[in-house]
Coordinates of C-alpha atoms and ligand atoms in Angstrom, one line a residue:
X1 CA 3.1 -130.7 -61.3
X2 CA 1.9 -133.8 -59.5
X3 CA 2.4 -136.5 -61.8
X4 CA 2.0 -137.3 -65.6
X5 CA -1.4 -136.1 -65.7
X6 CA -2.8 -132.8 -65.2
X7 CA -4.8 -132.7 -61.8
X8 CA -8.6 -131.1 -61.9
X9 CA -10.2 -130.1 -58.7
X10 CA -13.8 -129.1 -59.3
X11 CA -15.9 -127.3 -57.8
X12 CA -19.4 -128.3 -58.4
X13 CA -21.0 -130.9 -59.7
X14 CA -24.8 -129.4 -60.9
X15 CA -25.3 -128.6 -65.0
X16 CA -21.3 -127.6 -66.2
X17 CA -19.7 -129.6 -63.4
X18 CA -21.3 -132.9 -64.5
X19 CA -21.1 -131.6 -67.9
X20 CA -17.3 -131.8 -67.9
X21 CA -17.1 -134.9 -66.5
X22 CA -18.9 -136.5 -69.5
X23 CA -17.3 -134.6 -71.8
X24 CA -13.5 -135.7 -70.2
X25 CA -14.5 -139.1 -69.9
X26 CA -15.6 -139.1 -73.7
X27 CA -13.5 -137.0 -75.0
X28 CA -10.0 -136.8 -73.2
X29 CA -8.4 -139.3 -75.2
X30 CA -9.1 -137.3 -78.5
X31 CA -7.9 -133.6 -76.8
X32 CA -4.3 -135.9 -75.6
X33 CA -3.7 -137.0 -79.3
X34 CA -4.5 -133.4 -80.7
X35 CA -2.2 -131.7 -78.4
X36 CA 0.6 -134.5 -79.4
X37 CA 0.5 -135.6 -75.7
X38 CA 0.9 -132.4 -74.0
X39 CA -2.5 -132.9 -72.6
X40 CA -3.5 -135.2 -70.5
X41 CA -5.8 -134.5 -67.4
X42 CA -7.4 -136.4 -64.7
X43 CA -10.6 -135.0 -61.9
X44 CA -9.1 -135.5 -58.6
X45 CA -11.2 -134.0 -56.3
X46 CA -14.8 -132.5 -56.7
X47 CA -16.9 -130.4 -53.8
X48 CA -20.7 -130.3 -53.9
X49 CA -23.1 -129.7 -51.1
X50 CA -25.1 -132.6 -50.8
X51 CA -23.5 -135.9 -51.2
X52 CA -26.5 -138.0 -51.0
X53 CA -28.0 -135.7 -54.4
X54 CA -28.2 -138.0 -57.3
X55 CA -26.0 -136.8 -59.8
X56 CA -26.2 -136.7 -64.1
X57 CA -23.0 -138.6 -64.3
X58 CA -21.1 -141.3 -62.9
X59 CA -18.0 -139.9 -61.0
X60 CA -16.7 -142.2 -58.1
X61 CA -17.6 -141.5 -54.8
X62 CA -14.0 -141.3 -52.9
X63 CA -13.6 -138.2 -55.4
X64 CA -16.4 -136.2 -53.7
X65 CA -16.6 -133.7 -51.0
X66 CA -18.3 -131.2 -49.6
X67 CA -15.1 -129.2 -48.1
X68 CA -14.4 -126.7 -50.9
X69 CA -11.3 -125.8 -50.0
X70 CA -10.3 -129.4 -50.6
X71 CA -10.1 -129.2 -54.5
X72 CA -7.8 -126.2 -53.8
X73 CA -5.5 -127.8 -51.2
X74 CA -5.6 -131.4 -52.4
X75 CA -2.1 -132.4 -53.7
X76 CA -2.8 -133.7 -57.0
X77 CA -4.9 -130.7 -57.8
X78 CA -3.4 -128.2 -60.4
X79 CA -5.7 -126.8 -61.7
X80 CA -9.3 -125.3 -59.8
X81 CA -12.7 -124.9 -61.9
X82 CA -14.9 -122.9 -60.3
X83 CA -18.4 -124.5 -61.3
X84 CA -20.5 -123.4 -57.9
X85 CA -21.7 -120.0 -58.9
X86 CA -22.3 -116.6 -56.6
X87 CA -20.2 -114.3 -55.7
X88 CA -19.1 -115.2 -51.8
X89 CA -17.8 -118.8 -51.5
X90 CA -16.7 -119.0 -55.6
X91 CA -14.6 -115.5 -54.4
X92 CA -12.9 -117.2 -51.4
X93 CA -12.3 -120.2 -53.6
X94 CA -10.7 -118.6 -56.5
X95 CA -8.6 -116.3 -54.1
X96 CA -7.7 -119.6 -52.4
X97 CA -6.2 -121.2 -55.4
X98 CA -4.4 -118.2 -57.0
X99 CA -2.5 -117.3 -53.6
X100 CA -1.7 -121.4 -54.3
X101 CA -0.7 -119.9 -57.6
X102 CA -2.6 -122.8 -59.3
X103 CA -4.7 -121.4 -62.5
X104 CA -8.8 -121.7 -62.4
X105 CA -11.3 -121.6 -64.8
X106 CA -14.7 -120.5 -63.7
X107 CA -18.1 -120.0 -65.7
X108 CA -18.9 -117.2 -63.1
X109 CA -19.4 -113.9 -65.3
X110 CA -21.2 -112.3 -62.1
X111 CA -18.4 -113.1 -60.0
X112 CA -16.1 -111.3 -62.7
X113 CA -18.3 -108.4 -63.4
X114 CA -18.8 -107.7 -59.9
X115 CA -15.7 -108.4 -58.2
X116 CA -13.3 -108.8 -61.1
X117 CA -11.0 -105.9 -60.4
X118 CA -10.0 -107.8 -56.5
X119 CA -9.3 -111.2 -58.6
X120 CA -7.7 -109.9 -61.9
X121 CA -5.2 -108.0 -59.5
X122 CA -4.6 -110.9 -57.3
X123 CA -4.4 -113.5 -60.3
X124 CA -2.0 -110.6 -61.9
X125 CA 0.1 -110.2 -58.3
X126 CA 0.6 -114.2 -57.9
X127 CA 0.8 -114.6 -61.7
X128 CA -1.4 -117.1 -62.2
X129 CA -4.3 -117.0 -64.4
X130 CA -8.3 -117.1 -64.6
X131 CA -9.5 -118.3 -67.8
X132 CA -13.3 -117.8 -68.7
X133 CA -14.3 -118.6 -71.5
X134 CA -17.7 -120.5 -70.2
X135 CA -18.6 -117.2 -68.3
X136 CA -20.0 -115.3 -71.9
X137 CA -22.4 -117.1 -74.3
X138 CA -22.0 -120.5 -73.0
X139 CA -20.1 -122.4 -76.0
X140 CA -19.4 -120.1 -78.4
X141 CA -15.8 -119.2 -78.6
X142 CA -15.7 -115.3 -77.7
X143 CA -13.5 -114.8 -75.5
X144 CA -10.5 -116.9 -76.9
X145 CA -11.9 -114.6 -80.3
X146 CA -11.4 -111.2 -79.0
X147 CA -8.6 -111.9 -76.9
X148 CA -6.4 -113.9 -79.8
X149 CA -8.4 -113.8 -82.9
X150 CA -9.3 -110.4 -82.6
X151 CA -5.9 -109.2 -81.3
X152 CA -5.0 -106.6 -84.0
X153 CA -8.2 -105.0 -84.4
X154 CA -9.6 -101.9 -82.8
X155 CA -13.3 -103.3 -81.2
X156 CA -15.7 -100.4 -82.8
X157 CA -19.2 -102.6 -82.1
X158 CA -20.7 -105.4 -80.2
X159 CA -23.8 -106.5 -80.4
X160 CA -25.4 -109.3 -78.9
X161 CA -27.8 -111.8 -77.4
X162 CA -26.2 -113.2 -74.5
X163 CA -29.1 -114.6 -72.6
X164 CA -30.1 -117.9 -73.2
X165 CA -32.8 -118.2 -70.6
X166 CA -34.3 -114.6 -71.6
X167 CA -34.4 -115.3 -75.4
X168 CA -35.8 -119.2 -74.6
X169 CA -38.9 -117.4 -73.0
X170 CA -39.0 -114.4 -75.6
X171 CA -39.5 -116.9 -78.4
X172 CA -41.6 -119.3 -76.6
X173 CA -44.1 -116.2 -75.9
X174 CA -43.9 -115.0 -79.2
X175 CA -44.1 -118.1 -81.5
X176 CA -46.2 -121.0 -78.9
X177 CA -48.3 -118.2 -77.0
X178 CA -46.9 -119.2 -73.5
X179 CA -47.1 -116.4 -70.5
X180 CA -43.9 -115.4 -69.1
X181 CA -44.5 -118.3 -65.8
X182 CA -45.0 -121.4 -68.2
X183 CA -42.0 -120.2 -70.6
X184 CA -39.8 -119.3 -67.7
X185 CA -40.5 -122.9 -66.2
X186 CA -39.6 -124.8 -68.9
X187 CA -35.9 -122.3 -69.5
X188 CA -35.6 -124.1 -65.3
X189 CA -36.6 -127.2 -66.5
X190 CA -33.6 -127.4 -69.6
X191 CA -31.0 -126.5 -67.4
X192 CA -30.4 -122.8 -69.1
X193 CA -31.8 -120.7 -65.9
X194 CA -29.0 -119.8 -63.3
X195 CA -29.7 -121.6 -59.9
X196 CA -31.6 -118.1 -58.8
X197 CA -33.2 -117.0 -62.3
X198 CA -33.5 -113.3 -61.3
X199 CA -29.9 -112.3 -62.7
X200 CA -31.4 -114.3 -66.3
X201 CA -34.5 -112.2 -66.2
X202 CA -33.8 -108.7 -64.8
X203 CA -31.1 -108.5 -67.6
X204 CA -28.0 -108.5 -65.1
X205 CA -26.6 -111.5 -66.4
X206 CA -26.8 -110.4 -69.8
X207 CA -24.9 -106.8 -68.9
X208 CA -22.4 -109.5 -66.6
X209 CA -21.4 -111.1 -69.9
X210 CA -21.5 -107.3 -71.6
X211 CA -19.3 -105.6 -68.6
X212 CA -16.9 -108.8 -69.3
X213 CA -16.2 -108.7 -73.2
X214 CA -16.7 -104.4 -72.7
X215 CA -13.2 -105.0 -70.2
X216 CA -11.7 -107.3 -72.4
X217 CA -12.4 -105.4 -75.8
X218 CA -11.7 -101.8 -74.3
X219 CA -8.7 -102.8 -71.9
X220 CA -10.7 -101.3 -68.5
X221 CA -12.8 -102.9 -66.7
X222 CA -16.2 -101.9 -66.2
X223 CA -17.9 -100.9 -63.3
X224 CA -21.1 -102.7 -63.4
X225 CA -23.0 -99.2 -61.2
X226 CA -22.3 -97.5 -64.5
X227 CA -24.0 -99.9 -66.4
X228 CA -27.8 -99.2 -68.0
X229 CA -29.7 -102.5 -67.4
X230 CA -33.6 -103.4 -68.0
X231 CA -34.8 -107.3 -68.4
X232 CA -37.5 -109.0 -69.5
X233 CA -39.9 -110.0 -66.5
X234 CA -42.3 -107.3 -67.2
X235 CA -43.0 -107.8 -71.3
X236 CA -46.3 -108.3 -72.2
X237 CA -47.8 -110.6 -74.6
X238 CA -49.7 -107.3 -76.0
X239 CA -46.0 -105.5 -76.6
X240 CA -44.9 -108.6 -78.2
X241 CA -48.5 -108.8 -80.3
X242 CA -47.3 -104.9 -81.0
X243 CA -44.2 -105.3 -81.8
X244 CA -45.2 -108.2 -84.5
X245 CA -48.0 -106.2 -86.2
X246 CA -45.2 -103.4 -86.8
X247 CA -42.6 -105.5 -88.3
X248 CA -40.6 -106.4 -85.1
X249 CA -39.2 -108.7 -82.5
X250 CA -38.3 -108.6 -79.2
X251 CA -34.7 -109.5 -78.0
X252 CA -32.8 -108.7 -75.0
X253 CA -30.7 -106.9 -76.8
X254 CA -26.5 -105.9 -74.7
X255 CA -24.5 -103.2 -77.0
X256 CA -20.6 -102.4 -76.4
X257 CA -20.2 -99.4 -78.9
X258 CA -17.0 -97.5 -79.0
X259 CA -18.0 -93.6 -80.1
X260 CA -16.4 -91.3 -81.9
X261 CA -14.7 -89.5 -78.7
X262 CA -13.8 -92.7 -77.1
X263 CA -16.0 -93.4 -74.7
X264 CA -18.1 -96.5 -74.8
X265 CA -21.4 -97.1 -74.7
X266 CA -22.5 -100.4 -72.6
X267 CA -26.2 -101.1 -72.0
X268 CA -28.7 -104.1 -72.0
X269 CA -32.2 -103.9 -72.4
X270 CA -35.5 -105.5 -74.5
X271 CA -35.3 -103.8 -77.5
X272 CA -37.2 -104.3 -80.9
X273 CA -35.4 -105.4 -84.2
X274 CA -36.6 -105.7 -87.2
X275 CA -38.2 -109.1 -88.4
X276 CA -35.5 -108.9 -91.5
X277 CA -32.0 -108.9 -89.4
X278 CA -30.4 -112.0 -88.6
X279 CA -30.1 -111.6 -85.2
X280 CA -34.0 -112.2 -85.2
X281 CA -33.7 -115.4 -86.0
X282 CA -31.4 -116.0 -83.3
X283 CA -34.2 -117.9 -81.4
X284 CA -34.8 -120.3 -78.4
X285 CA -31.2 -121.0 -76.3
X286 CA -29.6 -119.7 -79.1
X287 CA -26.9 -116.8 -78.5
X288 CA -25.1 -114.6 -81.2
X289 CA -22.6 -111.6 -80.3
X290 CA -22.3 -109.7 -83.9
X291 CA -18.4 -107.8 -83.7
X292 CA -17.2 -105.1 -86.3
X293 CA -13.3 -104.6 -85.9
X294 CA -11.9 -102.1 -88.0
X295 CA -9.4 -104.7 -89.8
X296 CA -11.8 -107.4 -89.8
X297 CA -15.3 -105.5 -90.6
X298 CA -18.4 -107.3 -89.6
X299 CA -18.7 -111.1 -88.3
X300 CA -21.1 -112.8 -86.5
X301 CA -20.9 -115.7 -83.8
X302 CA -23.5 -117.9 -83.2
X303 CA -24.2 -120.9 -81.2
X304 CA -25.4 -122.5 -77.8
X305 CA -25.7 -120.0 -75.4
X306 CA -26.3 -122.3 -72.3
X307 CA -27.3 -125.9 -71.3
X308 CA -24.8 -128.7 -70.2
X309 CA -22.6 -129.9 -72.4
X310 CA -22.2 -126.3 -74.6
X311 CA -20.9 -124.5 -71.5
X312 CA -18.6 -127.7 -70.7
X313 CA -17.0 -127.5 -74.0
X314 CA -16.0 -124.1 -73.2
X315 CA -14.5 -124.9 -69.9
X316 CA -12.8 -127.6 -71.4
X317 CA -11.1 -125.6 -73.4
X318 CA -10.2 -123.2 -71.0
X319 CA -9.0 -126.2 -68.6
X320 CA -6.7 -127.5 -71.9
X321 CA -5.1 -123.6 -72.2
X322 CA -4.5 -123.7 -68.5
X323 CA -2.4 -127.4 -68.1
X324 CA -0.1 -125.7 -71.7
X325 CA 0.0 -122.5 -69.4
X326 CA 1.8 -125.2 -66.7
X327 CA 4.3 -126.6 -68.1
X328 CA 4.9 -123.3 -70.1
X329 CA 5.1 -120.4 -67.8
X330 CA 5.4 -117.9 -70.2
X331 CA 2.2 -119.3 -72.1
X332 CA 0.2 -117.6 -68.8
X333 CA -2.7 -115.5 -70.7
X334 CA -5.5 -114.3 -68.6
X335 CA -7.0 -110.6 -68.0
X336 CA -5.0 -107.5 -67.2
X337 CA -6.5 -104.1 -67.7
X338 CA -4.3 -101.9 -69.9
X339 CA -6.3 -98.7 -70.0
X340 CA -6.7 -96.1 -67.5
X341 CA -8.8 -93.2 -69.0
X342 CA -11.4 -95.5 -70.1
X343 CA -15.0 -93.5 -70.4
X344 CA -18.4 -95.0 -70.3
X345 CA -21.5 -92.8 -72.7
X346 CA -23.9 -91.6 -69.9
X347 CA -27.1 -93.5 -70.7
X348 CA -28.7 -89.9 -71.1
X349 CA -26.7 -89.3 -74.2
X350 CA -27.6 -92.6 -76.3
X351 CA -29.8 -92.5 -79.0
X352 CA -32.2 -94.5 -80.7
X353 CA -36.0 -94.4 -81.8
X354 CA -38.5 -95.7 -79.6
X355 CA -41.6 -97.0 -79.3
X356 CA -43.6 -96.6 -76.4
X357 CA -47.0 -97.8 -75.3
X358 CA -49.3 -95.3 -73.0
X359 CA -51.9 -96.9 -71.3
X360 CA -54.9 -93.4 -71.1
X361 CA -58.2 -93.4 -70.5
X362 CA -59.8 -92.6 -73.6
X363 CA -61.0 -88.5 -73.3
X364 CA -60.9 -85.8 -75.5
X365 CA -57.3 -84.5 -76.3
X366 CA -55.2 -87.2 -75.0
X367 CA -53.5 -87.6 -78.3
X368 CA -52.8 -84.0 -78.4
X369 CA -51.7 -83.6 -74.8
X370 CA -49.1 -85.9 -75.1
X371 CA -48.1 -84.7 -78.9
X372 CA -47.3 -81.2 -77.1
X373 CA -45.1 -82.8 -74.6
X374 CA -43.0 -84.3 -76.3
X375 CA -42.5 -81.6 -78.4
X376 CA -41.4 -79.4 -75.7
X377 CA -38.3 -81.4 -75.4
X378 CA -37.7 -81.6 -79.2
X379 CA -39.2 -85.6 -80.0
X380 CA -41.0 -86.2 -83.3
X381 CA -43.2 -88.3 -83.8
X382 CA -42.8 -91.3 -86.5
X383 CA -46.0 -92.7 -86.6
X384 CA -49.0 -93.7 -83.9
X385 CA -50.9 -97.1 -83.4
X386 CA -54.1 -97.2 -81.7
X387 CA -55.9 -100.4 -82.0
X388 CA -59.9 -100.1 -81.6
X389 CA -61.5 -103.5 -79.9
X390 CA -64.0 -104.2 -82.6
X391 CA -66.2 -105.8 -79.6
X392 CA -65.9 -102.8 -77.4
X393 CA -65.0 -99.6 -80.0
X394 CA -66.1 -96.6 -77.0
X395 CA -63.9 -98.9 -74.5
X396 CA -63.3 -95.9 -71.8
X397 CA -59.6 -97.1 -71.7
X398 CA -57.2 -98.0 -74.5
X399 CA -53.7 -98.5 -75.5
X400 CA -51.9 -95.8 -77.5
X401 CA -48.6 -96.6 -79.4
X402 CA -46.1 -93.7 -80.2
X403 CA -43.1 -94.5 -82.2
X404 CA -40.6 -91.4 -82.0
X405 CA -38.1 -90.5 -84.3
X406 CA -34.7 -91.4 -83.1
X407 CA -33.8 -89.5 -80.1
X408 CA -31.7 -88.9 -77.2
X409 CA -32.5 -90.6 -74.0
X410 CA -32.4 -87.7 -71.5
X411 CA -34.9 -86.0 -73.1
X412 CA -37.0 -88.5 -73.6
X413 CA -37.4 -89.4 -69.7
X414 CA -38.0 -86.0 -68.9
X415 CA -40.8 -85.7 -71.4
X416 CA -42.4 -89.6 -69.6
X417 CA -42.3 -87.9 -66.1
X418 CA -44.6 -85.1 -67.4
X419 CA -46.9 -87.2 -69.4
X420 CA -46.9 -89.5 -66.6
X421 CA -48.6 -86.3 -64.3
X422 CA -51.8 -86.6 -66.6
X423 CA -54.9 -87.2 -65.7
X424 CA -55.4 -89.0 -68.7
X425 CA -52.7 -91.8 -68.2
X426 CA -53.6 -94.9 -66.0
X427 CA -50.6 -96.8 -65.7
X428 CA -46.5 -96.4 -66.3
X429 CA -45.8 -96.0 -70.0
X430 CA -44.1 -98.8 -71.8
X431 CA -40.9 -98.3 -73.4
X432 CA -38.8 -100.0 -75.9
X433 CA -36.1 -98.8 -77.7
X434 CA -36.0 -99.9 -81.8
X435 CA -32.4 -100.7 -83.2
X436 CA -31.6 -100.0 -86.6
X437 CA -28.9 -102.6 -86.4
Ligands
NAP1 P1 -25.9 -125.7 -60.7 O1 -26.5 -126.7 -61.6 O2 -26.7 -125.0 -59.7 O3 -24.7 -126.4 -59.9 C1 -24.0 -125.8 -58.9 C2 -23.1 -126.9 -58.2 O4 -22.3 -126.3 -57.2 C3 -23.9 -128.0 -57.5 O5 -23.2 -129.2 -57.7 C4 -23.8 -127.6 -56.0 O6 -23.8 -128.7 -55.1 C5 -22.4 -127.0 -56.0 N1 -22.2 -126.0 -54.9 C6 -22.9 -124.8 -54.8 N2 -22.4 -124.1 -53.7 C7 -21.5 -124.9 -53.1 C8 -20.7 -124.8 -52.0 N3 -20.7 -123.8 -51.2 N4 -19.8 -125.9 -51.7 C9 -19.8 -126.9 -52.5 N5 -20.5 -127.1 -53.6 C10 -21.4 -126.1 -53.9 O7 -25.2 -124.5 -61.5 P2 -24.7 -124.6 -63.0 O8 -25.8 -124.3 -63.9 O9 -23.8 -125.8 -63.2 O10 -23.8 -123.3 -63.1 C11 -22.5 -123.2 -62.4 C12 -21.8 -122.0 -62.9 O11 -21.6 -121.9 -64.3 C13 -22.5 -120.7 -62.5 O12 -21.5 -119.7 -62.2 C14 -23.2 -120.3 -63.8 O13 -23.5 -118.9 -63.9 C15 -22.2 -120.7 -64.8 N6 -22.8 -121.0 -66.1 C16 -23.9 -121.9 -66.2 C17 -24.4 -122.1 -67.5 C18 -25.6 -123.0 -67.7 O14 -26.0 -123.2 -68.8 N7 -26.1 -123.7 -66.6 C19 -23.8 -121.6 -68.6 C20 -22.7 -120.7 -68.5 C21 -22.2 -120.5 -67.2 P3 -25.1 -129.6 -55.0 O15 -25.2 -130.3 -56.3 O16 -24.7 -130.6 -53.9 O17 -26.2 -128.7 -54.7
HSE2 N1 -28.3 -118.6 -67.4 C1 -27.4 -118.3 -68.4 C2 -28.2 -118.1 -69.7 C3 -26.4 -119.4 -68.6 O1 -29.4 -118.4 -69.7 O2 -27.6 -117.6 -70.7 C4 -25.3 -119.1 -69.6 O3 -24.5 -118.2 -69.1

């Protein structure tokens, strides 16, 4: 080690990066006494882009940069974080500092999901670790849970909502009547959006954080091209209206469900829930990941999913494990697949009940046409919802609401690319899957 104090390099100083700065210049004197000395850490270097940005917190100027590789190569740097996002220059960093065998800490779940197997190998080859705590459901605790807490029991379920930026906008259309623009704007404007919001809103950064506790719960990892993902840029106010008048809510809903033969299921996707289970009222940047284990049963976690100082506090943590993991080799704790004939459920085979909106123009039979389909491929119906516009009752097209008895998947598509051949149908049907959670 360099000297008495643990050295930081960080990389990045936007939302976390300034976030941990406050939180270690507040805080570091408390997190030295708790661990009766043993940690004590100092920034020492810190890489950003733009030097001339005007920054959330007050670090000194001689400790910026804009050479990345410096808070790797720096001396009195022991420890990298990883605050800078993407999958390209945060790959060549973290590679950088393991072959320097000093441990990182990174927020970077897409950088994990998607190129996890190169850096868990080389982190495992140079024996140094990558601790991520900050990479799933900003600062709630869950990965320190299942990896520690969680340690003796068999994962059967995960369910959660893992998306602060998605379930921000979900509420804010549902409760203050915003459109998906003006709710998606303000998600920016907090500071919960990634720097490129598509990952938030096409559900990929959700089924990141999914893929990441799926590895850690089920010992392989998880090829994200196996993975069923949906987001939530195309929900309409009118499904949400819907989904209201039927006893629902939307949520962006990731699953990691161990089945009966082993395999596990892994999926993210809109889904509605009724208005009576707790995880509806899991609202605004709010996350919660519910876990069954087959010691512990049922138990839910619940806090701030994203935002500045919530993700920091993860890091933090992660950045305290990683200066013990220093001065105690054998303390060294980050991911190693220990599974080999891990199986994911193909999405065809999952099963749920549905609820799916056709769009027809309003002619003789239309109900019945599509009734016969889906009996063809064995799907009952539950019920059927046709609202009549009091102001227009022989409107020429209306919106028809099937809700199917629970059902496998596969059939079901089959069954939407032959109603989808009618003449009767104007537009692609919408489909949402209802948990019975
Ligand atoms: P951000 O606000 O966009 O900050 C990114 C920082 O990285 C900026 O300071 C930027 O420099 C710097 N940077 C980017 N590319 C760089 C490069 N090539 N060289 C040097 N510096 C570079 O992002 P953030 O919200 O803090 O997120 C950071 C990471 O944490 C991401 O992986 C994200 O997924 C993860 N995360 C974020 C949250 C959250 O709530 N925001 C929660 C959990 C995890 P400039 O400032 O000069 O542009
Ligand atoms: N953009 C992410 C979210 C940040 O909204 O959940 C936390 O990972």
């Amino acid at each position: 080690m360099s000297c008495s104090k643990t050295g930081i390099g960080l990389a990045g100083f936007g939302t976390v990066g300034s976030g941990v700065w406050k939180i270690i210049e507040r805080n570091g004197g408390l997190i030295n006494s708790r661990s009766q000395g043993a940690i004590s850490i100092a920034i020492r270097k810190i890489a950003v882009r733009d030097l001339t940005k005007t920054r959330g917190a007050d670090a000194p100027n001689d400790l910026f940069t804009t050479n990345l590789m410096d808070v790797v190569e720096d001396p009195s740097v022991d420890i990298v974080v990883e605050l800078i996002g993407g999958t390209t220059a945060a790959f060549d960093l973290i590679a950088a500092a393991l072959k320097a065998q000093k441990p990182v800490v990174t927020g970077n779940k897409a950088l994990l999901a998607e190129r996890g197997a190169e850096l868990f190998a080389l982190s495992a080859e140079m024996k140094t670790s990558i601790y991520f705590e900050a990479a799933v459901a900003g600062g709630i605790p869950i990965i320190k849970a299942i990896q520690e807490s969680l340690i003796g029991n068999q994962i059967e379920d995960i369910v959660g909502i893992i998306n602060g930026t998605s379930n921000y906008i979900l509420q804010r259309m549902t409760e203050a009547g915003l459109g998906y623009p003006e709710a998606l704007k303000e998600a920016k404007d907090l500071g919960y959006a990634e720097a490129d919001e598509t990952l938030d809103v096409n559900g990929w950064d959700a089924a990141h954080k999914a893929i990441l506790l799926g590895s850690l719960a089920h010992g392989f990892l998880i090829d994200p091209t196996d993975v069923y993902v949906r987001g939530i840029e195309k929900i309409t106010p009118l499904d949400i209206s819907f989904a209201s008048n039927l006893g629902y809510v939307v949520k962006l809903l990731s699953f990691v469900r161990l089945k009966e033969n082993g395999a596990v299921e892994i999926r993210t996707q809109p889904s509605f829930i009724s208005k009576k289970h707790i995880l509806a009222s899991v609202n605004g940047v709010f996350n919660a990941v519910a876990i069954k284990g087959d010691g512990l049963g049922e138990s839910l976690f619940y806090g701030r999913g994203a935002g500045q100082e919530p993700t920091a506090s993860s890091v933090i943590s992660d950045l305290a494990e990683a200066a013990r993991s220093i001065r105690n080799a054998d303390s060294n704790r980050g991911f190693l697949p220990h599974r080999s004939d891990g199986q994911l459920v193909p999405i065809a085979e999952t099963e749920t009940s549905y609820y799916i909106r056709f769009s027809v123009k309003d002619q003789l039979g239309v109900i019945a046409d599509i009734s016969r389909i889906l009996a063809d491929v064995g799907l009952g119906i539950s019920g059927t919802h046709s609202p009549v516009d009091p102001d227009n009752p022989d409107a020429e097209f209306v919106e028809m609401v099937f809700l199917l008895h629970s059902c496998r998947f596969g059939p079901l598509k089959t069954a939407l690319a032959k109603v989808e051949e009618l003449d009767c149908i104007t537009a692609r049907p919408v489909v949402f899957r209802i948990e019975k959670l």
